[in-house]
mmCIF file with all atom_site columns, C-alpha atoms in Angstrom:
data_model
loop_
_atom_site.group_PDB
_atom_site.id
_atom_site.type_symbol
_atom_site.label_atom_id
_atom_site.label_alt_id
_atom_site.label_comp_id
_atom_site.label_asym_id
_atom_site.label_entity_id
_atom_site.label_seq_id
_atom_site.pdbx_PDB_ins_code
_atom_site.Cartn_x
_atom_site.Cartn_y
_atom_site.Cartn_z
_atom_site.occupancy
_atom_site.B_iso_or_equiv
_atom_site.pdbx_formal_charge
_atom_site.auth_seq_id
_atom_site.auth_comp_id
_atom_site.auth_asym_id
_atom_site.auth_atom_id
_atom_site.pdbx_PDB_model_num
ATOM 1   C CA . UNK A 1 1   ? -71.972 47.511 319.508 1.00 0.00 ? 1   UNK A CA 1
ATOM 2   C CA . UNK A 1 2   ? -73.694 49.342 322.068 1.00 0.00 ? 2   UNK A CA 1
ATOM 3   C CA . UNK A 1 3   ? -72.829 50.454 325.645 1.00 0.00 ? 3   UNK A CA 1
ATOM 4   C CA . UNK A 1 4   ? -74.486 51.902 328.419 1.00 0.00 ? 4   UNK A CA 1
ATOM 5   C CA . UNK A 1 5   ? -78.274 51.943 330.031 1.00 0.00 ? 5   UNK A CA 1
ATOM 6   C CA . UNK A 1 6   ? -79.753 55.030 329.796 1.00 0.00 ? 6   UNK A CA 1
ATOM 7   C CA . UNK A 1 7   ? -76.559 57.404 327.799 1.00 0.00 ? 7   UNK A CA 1
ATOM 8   C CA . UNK A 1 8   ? -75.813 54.808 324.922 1.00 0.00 ? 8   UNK A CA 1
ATOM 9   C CA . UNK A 1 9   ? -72.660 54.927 322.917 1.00 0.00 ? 9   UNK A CA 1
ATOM 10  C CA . UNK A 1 10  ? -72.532 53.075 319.340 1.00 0.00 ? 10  UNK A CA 1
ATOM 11  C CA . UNK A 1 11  ? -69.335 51.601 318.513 1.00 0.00 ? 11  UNK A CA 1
ATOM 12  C CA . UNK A 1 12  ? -68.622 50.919 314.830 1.00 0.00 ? 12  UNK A CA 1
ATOM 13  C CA . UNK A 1 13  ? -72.318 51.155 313.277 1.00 0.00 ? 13  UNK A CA 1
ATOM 14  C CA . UNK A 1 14  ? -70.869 50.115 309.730 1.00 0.00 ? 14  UNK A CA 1
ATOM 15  C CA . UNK A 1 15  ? -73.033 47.278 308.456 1.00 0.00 ? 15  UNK A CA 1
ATOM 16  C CA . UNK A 1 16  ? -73.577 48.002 304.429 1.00 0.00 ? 16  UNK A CA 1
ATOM 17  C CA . UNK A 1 17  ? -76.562 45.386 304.687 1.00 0.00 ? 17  UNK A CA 1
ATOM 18  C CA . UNK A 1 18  ? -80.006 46.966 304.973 1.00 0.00 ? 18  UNK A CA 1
ATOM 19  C CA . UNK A 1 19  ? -82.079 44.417 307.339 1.00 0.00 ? 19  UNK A CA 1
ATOM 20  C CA . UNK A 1 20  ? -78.729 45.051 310.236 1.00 0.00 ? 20  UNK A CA 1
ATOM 21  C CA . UNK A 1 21  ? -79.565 48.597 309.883 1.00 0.00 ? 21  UNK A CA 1
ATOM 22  C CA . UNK A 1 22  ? -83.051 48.439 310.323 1.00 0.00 ? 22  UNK A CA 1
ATOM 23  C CA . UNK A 1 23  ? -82.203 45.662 313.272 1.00 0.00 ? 23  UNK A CA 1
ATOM 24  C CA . UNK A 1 24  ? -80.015 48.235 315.389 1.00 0.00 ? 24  UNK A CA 1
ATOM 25  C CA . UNK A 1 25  ? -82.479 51.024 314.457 1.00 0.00 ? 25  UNK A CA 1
ATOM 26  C CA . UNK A 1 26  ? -85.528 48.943 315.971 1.00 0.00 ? 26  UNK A CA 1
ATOM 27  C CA . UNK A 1 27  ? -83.272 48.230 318.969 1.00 0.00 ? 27  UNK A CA 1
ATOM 28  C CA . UNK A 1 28  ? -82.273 52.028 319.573 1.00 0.00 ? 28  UNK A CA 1
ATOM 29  C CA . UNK A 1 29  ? -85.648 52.884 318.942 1.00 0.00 ? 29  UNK A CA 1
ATOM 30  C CA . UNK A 1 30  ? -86.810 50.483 321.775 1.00 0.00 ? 30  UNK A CA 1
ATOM 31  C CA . UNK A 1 31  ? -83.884 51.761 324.245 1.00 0.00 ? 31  UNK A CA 1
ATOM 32  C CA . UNK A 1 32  ? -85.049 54.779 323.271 1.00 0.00 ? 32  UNK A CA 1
ATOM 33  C CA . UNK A 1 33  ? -88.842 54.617 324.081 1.00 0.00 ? 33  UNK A CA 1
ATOM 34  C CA . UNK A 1 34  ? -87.875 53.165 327.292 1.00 0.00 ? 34  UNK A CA 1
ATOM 35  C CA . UNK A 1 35  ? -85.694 56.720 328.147 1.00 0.00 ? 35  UNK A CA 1
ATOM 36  C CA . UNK A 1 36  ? -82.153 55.995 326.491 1.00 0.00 ? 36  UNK A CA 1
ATOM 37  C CA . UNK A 1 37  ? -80.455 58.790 325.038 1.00 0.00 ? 37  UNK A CA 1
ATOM 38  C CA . UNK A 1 38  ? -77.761 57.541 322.419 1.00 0.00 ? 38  UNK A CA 1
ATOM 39  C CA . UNK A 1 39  ? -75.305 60.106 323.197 1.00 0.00 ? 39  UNK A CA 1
ATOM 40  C CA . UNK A 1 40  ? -72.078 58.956 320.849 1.00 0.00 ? 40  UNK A CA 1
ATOM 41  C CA . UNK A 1 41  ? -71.301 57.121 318.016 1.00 0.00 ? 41  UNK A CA 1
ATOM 42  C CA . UNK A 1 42  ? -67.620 56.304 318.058 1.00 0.00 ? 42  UNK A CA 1
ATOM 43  C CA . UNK A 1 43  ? -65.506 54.943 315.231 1.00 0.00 ? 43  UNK A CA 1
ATOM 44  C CA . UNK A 1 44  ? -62.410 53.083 315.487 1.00 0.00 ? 44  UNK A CA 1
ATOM 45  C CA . UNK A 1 45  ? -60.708 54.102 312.175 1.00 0.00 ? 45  UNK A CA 1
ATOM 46  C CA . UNK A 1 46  ? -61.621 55.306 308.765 1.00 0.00 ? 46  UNK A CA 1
ATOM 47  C CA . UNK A 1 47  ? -61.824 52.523 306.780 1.00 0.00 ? 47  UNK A CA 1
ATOM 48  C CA . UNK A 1 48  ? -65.444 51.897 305.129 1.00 0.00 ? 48  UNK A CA 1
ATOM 49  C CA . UNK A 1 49  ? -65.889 48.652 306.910 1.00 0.00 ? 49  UNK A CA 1
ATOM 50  C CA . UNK A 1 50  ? -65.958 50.349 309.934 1.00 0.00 ? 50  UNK A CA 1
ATOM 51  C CA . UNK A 1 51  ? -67.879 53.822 309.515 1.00 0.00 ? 51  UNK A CA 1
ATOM 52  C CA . UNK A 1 52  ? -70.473 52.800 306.699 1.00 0.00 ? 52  UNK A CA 1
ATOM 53  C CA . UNK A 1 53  ? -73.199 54.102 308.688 1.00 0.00 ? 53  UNK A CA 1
ATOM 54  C CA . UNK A 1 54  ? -71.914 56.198 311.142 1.00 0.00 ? 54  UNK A CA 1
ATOM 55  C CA . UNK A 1 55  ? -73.174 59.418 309.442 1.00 0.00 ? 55  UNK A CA 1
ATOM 56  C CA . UNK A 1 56  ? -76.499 58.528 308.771 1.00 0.00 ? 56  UNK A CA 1
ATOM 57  C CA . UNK A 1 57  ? -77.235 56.804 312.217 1.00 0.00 ? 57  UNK A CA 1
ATOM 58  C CA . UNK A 1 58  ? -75.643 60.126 313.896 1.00 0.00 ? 58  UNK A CA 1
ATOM 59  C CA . UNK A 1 59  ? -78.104 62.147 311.811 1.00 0.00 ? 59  UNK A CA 1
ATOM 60  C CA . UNK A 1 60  ? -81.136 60.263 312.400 1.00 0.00 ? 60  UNK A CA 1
ATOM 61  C CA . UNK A 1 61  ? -80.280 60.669 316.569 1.00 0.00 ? 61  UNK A CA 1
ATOM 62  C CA . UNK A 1 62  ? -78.603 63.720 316.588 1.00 0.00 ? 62  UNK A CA 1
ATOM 63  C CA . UNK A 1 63  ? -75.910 62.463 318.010 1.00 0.00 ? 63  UNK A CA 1
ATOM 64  C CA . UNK A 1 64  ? -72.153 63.256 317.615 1.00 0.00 ? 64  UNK A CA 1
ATOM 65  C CA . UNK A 1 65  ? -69.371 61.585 315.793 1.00 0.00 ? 65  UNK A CA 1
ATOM 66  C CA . UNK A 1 66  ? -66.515 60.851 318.133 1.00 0.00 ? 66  UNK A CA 1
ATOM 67  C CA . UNK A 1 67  ? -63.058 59.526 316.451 1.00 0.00 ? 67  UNK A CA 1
ATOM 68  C CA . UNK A 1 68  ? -59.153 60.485 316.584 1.00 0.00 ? 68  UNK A CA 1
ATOM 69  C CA . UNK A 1 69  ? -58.036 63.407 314.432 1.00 0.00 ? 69  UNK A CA 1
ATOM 70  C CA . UNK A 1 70  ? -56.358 61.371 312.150 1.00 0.00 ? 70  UNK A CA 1
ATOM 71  C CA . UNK A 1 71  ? -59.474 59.374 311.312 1.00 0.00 ? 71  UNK A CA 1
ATOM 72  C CA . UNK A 1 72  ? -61.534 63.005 311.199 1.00 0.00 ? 72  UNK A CA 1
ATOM 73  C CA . UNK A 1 73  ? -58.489 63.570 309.111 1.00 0.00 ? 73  UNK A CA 1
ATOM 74  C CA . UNK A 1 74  ? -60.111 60.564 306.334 1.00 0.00 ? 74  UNK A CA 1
ATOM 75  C CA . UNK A 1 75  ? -63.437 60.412 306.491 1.00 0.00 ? 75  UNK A CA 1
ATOM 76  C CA . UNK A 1 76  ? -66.218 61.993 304.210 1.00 0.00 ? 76  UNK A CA 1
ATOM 77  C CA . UNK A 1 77  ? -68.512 63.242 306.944 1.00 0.00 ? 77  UNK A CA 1
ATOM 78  C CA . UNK A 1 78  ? -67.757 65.422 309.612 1.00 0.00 ? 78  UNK A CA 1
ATOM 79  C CA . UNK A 1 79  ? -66.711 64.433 312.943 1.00 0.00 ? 79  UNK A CA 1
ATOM 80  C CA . UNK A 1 80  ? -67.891 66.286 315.898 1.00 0.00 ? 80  UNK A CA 1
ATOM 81  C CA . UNK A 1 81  ? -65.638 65.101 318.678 1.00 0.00 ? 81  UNK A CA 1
ATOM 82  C CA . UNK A 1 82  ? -61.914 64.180 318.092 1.00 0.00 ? 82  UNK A CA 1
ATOM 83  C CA . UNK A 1 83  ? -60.603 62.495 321.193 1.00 0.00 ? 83  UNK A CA 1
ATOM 84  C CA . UNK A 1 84  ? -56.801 61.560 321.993 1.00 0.00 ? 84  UNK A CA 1
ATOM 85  C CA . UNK A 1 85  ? -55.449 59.031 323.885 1.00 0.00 ? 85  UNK A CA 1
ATOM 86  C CA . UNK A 1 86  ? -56.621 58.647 327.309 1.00 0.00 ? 86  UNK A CA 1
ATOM 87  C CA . UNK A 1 87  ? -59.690 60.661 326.490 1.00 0.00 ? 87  UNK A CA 1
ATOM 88  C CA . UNK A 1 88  ? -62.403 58.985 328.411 1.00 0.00 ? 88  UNK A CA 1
ATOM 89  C CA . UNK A 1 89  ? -66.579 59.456 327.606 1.00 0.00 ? 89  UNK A CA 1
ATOM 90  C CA . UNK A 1 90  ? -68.819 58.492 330.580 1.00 0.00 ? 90  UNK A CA 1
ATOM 91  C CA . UNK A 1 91  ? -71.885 56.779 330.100 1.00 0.00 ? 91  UNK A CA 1
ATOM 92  C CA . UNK A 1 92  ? -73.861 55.892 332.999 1.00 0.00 ? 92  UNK A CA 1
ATOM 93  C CA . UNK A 1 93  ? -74.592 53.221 335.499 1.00 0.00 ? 93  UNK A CA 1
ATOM 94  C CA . UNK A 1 94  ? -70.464 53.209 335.704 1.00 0.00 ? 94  UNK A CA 1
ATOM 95  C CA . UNK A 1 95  ? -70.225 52.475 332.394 1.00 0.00 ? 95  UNK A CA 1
ATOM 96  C CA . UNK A 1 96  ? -67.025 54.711 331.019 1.00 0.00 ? 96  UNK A CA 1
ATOM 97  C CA . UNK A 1 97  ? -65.166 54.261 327.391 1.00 0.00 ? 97  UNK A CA 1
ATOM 98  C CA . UNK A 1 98  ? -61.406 55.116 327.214 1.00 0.00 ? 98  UNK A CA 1
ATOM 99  C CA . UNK A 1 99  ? -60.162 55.911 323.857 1.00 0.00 ? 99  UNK A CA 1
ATOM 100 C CA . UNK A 1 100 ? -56.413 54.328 323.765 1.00 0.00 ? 100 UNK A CA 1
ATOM 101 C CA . UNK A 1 101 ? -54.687 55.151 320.717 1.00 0.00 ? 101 UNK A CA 1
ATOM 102 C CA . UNK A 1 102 ? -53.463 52.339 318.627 1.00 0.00 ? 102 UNK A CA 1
ATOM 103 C CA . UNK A 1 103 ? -52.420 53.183 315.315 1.00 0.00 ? 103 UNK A CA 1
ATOM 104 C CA . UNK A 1 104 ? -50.408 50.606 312.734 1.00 0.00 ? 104 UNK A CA 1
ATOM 105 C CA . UNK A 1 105 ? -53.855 49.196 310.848 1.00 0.00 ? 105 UNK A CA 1
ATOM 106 C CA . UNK A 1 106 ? -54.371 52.494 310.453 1.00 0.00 ? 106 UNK A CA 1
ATOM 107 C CA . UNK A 1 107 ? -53.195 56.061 311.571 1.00 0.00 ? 107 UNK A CA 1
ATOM 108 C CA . UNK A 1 108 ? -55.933 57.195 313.775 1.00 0.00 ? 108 UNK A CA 1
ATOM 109 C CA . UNK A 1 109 ? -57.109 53.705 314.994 1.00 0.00 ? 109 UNK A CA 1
ATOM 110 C CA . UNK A 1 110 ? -58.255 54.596 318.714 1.00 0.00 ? 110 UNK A CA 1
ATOM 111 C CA . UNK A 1 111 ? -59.667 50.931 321.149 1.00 0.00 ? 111 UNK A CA 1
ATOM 112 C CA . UNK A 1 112 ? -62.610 51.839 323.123 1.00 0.00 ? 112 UNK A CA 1
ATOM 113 C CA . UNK A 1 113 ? -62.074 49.943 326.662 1.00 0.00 ? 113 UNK A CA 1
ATOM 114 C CA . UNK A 1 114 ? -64.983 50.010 329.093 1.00 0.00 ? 114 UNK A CA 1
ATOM 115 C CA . UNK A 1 115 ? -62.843 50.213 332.091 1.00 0.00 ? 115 UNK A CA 1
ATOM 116 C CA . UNK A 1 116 ? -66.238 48.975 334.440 1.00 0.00 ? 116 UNK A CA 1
ATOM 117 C CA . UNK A 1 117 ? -66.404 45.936 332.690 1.00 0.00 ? 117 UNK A CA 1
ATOM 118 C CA . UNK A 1 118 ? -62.875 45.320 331.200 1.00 0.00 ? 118 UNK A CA 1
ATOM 119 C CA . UNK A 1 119 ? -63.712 45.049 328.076 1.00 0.00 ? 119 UNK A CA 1
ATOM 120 C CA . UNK A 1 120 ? -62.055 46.501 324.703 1.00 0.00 ? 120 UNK A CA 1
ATOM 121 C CA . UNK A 1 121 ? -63.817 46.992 321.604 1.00 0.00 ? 121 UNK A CA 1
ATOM 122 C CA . UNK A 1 122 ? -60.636 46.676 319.714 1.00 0.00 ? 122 UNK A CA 1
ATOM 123 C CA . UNK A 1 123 ? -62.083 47.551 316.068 1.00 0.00 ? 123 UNK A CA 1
ATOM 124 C CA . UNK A 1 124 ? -59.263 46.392 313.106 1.00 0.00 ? 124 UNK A CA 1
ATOM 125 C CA . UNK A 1 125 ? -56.238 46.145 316.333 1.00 0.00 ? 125 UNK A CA 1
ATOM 126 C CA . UNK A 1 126 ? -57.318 42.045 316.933 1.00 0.00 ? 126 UNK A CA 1
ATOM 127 C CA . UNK A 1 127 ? -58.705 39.867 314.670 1.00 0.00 ? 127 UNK A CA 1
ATOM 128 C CA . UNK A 1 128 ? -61.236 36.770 315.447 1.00 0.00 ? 128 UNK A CA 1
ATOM 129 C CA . UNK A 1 129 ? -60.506 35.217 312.295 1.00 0.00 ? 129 UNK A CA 1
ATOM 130 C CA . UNK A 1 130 ? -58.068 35.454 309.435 1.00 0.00 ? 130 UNK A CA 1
ATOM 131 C CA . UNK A 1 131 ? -55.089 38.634 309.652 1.00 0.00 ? 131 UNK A CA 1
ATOM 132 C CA . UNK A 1 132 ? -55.190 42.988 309.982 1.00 0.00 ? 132 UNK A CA 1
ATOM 133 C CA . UNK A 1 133 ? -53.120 43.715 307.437 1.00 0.00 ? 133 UNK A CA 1
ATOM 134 C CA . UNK A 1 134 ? -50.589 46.328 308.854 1.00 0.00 ? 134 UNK A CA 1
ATOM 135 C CA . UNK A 1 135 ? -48.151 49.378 306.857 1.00 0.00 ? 135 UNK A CA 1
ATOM 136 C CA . UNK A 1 136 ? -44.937 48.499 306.930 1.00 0.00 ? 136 UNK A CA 1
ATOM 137 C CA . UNK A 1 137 ? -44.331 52.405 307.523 1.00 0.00 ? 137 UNK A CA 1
ATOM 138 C CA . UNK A 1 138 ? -46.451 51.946 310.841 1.00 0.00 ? 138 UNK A CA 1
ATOM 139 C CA . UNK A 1 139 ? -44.492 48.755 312.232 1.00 0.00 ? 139 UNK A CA 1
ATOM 140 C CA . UNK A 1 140 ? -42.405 50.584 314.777 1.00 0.00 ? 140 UNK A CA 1
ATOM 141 C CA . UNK A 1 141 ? -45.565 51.776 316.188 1.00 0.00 ? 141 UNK A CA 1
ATOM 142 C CA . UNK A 1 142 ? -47.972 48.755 315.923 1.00 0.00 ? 142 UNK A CA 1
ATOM 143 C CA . UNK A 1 143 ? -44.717 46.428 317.767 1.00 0.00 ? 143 UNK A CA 1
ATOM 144 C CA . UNK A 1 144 ? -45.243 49.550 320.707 1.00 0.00 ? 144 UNK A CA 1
ATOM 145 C CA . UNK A 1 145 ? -49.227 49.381 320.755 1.00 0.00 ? 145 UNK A CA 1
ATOM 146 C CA . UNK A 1 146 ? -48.726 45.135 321.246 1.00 0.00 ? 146 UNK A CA 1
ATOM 147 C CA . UNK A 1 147 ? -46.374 45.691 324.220 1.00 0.00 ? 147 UNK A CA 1
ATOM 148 C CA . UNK A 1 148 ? -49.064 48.268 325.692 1.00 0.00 ? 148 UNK A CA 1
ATOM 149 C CA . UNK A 1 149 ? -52.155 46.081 325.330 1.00 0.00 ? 149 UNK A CA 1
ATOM 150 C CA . UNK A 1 150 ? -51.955 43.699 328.414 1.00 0.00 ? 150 UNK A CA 1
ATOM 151 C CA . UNK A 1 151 ? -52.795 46.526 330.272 1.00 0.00 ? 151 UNK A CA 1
ATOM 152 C CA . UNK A 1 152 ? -56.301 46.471 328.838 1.00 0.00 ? 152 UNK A CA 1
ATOM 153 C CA . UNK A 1 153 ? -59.419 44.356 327.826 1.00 0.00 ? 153 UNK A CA 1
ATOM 154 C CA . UNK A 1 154 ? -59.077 42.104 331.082 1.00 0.00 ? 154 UNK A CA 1
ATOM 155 C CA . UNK A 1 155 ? -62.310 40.625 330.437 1.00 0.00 ? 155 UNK A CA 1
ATOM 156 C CA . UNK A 1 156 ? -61.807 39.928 326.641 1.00 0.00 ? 156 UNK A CA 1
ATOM 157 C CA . UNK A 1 157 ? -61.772 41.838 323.696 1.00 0.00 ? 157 UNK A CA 1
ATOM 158 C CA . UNK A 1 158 ? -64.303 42.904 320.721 1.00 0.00 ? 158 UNK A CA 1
ATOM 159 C CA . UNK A 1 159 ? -63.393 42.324 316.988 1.00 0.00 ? 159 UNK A CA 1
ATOM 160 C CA . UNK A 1 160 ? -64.492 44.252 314.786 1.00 0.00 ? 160 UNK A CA 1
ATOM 161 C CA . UNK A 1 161 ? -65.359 40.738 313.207 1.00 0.00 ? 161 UNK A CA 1
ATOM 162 C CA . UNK A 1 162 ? -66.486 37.668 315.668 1.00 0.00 ? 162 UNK A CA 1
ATOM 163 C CA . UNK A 1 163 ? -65.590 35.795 317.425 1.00 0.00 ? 163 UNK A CA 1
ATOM 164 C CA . UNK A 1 164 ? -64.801 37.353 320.654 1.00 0.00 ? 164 UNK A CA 1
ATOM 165 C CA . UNK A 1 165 ? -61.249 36.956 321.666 1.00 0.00 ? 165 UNK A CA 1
ATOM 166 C CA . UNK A 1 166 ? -61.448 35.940 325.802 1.00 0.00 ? 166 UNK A CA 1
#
C-alpha cells in the first residue's frame, strides 16, 4: 500500500513473490522519477506475512522502518522509528497516518488511519476473508481495541488481505 503524492509512505511491503516486488519497485521507481520521495515504510506487526520485504525495500530507498516497540521488539532487522499510539507521520497534500495501537493478533500491532481520507490500513486487526486468529492471553485487550474502532476508518478499512471492508 502506498500513501501520499510527493512524501510516500509504504504500508506492509511483505509480498514473498518476486514479480510483486519488482511490480511495486517499477511503481516507486516511476513516483520517484516524477519527484516522490518514499519517506516511510511502516509495518503493522511482526509476523512474516507482513514485513517480508520491509528491510530490503527500506535499504534500496533509504528510507526508515517505522513500527511499535513491541514489533521492533520481534523483528530481525532494525527498526528506525518506533511510534506509540497517537503518533501521527505527515505526508503531504494533507495526507497524514495515525498509528493507533491495537494489539490482541499480536503485541505491537499498530492501524495506520489516514485521517484526510478516513481510511485505516488495518493490517492482521480485520479480515476480508476467513478469521485473525487472536491469544487468548491478549483477549481483554483485543474486546477494548473492538469497542475503540468506530472511531476510525470512516471511509472503509484495508486488510492486510482483500477485499476491502466498506
Amino acid at each position: 500500500m502506498i500513501v501520499g503524492t510527493r512524501r510516500l509512505a509504504v504500508i506492509e511491503p511483505a509480498t514473498p513473490f518476486a514479480t510483486e516486488r519488482a511490480a511495486l519497485d517499477a511503481l516507486l521507481t516511476e513516483r520517484a522519477g516524477a519527484g516522490a520521495e518514499i519517506v516511510a515504510v511502516l509495518v503493522t506487526h511482526h509476523h512474516g506475512d507482513h514485513t517480508g520485504y520491509a528491510f530490503e525495500l527500506a535499504q534500496r530507498w533509504g528510507a526508515p522502518i517505522y513500527a511499535h516497540s513491541l514489533t521492533a521488539d520481534r523483528v530481525d532487522f532494525p527498526v528506525d522509528v518506533t511510534l506509540a499510539d497517537g503518533d501521527r507521520l505527515e505526508l503531504d497534500d494533507g495526507y497524514v497516518l495515525r498509528a493507533l495501537f491495537t494489539p490482541g493478533h499480536a503485541p505491537g500491532h499498530l492501524v495506520y488511519c489516514e485521517e484526510r481520507t478516513g481510511i485505516a490500513y488495518a493490517g492482521d486487526l480485520v479480515a476480508g476473508i476467513g478469521t485473525i486468529l487472536i491469544d487468548p492471553a491478549d483477549g481483554e485487550t483485543c474486546r477494548r481495541t473492538s469497542i475503540r474502532s468506530p472511531a476510525w476508518g470512516r471511509r472503509g478499512r484495508r486488510p492486510s488481505s482483500p477485499p476491502t471492508v466498506l
